[in-house]
mmCIF file of C-alpha atoms in Angstrom:
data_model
loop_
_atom_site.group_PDB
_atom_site.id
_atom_site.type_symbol
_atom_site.label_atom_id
_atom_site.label_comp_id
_atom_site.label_asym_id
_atom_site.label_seq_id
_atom_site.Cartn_x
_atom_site.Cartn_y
_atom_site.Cartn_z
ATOM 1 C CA UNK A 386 -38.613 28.631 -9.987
ATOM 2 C CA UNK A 387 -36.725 31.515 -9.183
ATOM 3 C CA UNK A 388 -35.040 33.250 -11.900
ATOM 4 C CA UNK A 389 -33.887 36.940 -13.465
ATOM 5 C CA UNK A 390 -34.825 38.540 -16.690
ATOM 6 C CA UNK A 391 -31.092 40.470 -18.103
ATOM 7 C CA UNK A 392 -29.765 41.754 -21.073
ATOM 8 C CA UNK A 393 -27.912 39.321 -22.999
ATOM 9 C CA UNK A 394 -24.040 39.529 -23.129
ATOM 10 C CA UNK A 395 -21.628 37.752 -25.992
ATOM 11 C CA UNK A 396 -20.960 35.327 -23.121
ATOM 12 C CA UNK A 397 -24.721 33.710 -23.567
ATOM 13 C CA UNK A 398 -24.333 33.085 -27.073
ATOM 14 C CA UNK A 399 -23.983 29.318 -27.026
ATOM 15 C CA UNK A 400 -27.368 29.052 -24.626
ATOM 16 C CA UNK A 401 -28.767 30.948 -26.605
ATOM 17 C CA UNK A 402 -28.077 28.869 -29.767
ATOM 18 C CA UNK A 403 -29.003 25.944 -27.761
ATOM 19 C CA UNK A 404 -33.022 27.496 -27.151
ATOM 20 C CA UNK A 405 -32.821 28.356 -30.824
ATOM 21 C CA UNK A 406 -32.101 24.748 -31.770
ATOM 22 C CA UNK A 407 -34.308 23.650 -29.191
ATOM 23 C CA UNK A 408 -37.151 25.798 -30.274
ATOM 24 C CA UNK A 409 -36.558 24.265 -34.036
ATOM 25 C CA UNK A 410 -37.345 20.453 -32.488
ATOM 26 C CA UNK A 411 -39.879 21.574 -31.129
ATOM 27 C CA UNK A 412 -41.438 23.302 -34.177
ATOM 28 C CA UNK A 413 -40.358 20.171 -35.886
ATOM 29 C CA UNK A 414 -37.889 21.863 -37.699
ATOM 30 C CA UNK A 415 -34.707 21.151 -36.820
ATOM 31 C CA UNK A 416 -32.463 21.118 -40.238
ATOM 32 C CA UNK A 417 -34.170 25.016 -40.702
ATOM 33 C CA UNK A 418 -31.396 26.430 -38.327
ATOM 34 C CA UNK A 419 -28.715 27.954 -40.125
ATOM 35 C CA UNK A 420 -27.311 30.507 -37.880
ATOM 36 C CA UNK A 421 -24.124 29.869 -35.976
ATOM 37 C CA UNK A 422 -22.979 30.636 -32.673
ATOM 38 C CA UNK A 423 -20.297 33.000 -34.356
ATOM 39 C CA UNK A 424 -23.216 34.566 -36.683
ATOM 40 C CA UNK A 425 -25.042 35.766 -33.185
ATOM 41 C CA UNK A 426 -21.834 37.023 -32.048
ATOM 42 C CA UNK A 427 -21.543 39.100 -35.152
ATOM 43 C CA UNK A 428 -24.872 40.311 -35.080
ATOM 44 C CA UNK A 429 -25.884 41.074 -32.076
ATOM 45 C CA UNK A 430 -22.849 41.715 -30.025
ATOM 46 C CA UNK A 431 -20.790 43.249 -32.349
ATOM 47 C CA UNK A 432 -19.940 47.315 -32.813
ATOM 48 C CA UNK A 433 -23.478 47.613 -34.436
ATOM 49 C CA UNK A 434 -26.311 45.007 -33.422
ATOM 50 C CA UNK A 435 -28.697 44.017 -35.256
ATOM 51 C CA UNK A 436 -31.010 42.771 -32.626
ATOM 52 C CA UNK A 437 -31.543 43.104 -28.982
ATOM 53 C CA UNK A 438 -31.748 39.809 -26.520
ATOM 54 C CA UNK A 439 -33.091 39.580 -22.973
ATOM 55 C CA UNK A 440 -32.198 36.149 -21.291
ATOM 56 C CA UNK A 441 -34.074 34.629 -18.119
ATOM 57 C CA UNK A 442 -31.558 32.440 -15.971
ATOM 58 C CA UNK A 443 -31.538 30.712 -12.665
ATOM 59 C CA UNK A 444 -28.408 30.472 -10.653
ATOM 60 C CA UNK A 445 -27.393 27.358 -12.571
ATOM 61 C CA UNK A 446 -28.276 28.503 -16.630
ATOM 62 C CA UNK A 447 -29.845 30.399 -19.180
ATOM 63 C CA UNK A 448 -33.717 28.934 -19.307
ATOM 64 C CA UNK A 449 -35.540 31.589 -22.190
ATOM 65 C CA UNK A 450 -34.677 34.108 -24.231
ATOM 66 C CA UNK A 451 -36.301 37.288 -26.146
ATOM 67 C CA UNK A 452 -34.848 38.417 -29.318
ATOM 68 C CA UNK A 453 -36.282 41.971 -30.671
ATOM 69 C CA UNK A 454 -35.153 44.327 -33.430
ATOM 70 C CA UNK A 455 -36.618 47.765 -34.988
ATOM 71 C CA UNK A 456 -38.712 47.557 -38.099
ATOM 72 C CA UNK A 457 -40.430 50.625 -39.502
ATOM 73 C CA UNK A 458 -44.273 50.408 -40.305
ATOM 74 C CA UNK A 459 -45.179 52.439 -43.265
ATOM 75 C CA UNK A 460 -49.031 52.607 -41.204
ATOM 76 C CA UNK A 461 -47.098 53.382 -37.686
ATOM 77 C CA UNK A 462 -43.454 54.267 -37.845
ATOM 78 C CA UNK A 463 -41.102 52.412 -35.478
ATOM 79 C CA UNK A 464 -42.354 49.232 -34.491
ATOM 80 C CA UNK A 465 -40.854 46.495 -32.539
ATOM 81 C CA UNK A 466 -40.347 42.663 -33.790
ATOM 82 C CA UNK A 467 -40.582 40.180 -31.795
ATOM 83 C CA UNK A 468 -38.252 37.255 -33.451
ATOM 84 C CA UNK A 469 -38.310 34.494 -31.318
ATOM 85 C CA UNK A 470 -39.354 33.926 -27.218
ATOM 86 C CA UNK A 471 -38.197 30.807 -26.454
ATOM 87 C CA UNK A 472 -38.930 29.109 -22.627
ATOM 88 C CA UNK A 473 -36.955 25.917 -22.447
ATOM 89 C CA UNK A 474 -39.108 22.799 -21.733
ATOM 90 C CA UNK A 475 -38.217 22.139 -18.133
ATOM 91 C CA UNK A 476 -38.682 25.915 -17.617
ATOM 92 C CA UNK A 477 -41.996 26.075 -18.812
ATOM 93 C CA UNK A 478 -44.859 26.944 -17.205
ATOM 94 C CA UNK A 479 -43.059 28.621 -14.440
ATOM 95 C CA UNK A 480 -43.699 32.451 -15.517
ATOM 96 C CA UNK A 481 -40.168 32.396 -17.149
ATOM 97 C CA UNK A 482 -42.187 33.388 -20.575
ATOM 98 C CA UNK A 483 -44.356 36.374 -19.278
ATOM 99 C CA UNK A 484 -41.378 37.346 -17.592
ATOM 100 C CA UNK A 485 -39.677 37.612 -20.820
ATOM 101 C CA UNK A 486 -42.664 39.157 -22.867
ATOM 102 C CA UNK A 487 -42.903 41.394 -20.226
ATOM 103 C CA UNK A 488 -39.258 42.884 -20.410
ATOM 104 C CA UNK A 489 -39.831 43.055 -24.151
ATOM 105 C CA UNK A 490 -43.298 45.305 -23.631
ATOM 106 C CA UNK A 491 -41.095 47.442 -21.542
ATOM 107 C CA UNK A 492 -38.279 47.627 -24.254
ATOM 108 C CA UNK A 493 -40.831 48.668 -26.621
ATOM 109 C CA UNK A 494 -42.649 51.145 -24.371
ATOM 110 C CA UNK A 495 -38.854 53.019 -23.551
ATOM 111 C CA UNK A 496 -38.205 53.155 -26.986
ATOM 112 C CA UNK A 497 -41.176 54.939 -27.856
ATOM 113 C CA UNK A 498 -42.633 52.106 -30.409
ATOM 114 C CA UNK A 499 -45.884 52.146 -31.907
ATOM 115 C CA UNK A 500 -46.043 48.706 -32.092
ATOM 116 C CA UNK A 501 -44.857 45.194 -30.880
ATOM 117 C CA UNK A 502 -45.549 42.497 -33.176
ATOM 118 C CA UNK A 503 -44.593 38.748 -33.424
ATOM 119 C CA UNK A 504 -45.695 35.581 -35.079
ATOM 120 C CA UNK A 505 -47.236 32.393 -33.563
ATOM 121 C CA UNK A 506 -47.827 29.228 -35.048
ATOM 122 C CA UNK A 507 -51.527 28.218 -35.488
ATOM 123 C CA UNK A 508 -51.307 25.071 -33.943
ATOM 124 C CA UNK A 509 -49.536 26.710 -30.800
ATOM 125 C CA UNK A 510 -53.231 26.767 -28.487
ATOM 126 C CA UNK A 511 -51.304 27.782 -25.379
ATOM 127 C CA UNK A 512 -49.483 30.612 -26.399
ATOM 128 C CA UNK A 513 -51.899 31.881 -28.438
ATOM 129 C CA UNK A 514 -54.401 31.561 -25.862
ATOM 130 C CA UNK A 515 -51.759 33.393 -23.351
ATOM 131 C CA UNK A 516 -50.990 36.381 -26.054
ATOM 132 C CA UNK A 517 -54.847 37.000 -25.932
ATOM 133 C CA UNK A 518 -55.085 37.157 -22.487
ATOM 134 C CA UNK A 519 -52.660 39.729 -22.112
ATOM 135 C CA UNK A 520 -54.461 41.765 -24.558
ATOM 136 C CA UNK A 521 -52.209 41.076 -27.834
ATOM 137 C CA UNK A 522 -54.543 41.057 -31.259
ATOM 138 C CA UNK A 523 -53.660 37.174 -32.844
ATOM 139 C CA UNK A 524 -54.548 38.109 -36.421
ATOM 140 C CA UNK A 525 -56.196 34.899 -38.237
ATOM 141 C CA UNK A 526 -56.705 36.654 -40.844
ATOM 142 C CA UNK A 527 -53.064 37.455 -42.335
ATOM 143 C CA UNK A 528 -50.715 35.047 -43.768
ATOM 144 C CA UNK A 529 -46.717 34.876 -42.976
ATOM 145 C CA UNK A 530 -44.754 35.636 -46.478
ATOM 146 C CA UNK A 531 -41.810 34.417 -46.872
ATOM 147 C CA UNK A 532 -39.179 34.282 -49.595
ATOM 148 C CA UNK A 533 -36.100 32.139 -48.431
ATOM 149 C CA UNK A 534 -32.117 32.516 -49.576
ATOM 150 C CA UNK A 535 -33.011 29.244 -51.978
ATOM 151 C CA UNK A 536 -36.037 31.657 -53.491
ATOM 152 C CA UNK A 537 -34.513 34.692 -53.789
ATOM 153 C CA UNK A 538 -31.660 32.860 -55.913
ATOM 154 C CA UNK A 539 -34.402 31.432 -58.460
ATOM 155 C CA UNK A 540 -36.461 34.403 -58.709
ATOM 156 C CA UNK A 541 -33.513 36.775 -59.831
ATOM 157 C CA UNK A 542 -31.735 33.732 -61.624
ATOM 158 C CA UNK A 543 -35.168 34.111 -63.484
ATOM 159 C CA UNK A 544 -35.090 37.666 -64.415
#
């Protein structure tokens, strides 16, 4: 498959919302997406982004993304985050996702982080199996915390 790694551009926004929604299927999650294509635009395109995205496309469409933003490590200083790396299915297992990791270790290695990190779920064998082979440390030991919009009204309706 031949294909090119860029940086995103507002234009990409709705293939990018599609591998988002995509991704969510296949994480059997599908009514957890609650960004919109406008929110991405915002966000990331806008006078001040909040996040950085590298697509991969072919000459016909966008096939995977990358989507990275700082976050500061009180044990490192600037570290990179690693949101989401999303391979479409026909596109997978083509090099489309190293391709993609790759352009994110170089990211992080021109920005001078200490760090790149990123989740993985623990039933995901075959990335998890790839982010070891490329040297990346899959911590079984930590847990993911999260405190969702629903949450975060409770707890301080609560207090």
């Amino acid at each position: 498959m031949n294909f090119t790694i860029r940086k995103a551009v507002a234009t990409d926004v709705d293939a990018i919302f599609q591998l988002i929604n995509e991704l969510a299927i296949f994480e059997k999650e599908p009514e957890a997406v609650i960004t919109t294509p406008e929110m991405l635009r915002k966000d990331g395109f806008g006078a001040v982004p909040k996040f950085h995205c590298f697509v991969a496309e072919t000459t016909e469409e966008v096939v995977g993304i990358a989507l990275v933003y700082m976050r500061y490590s009180t044990w490192k200083g600037e570290v990179l985050h690693l949101e989401d790396l999303i391979v479409s299915e026909k596109a997978r297992g083509k090099g489309v996702g190293g391709a993609l990791l790759q352009k994110v270790i170089e990211f992080g290695n021109d920005l001078g982080v200490k760090r790149i990190g990123w989740e993985v779920l623990d039933w995901n064998t075959p990335a998890i199996e790839f982010y070891e082979h490329i040297g990346a440390n899959v911590m079984r030991d930590w847990h993911v915390v999260q405190l969702d919009e629903q949450g975060i009204e409770n707890y301080l309706a609560k207090r």
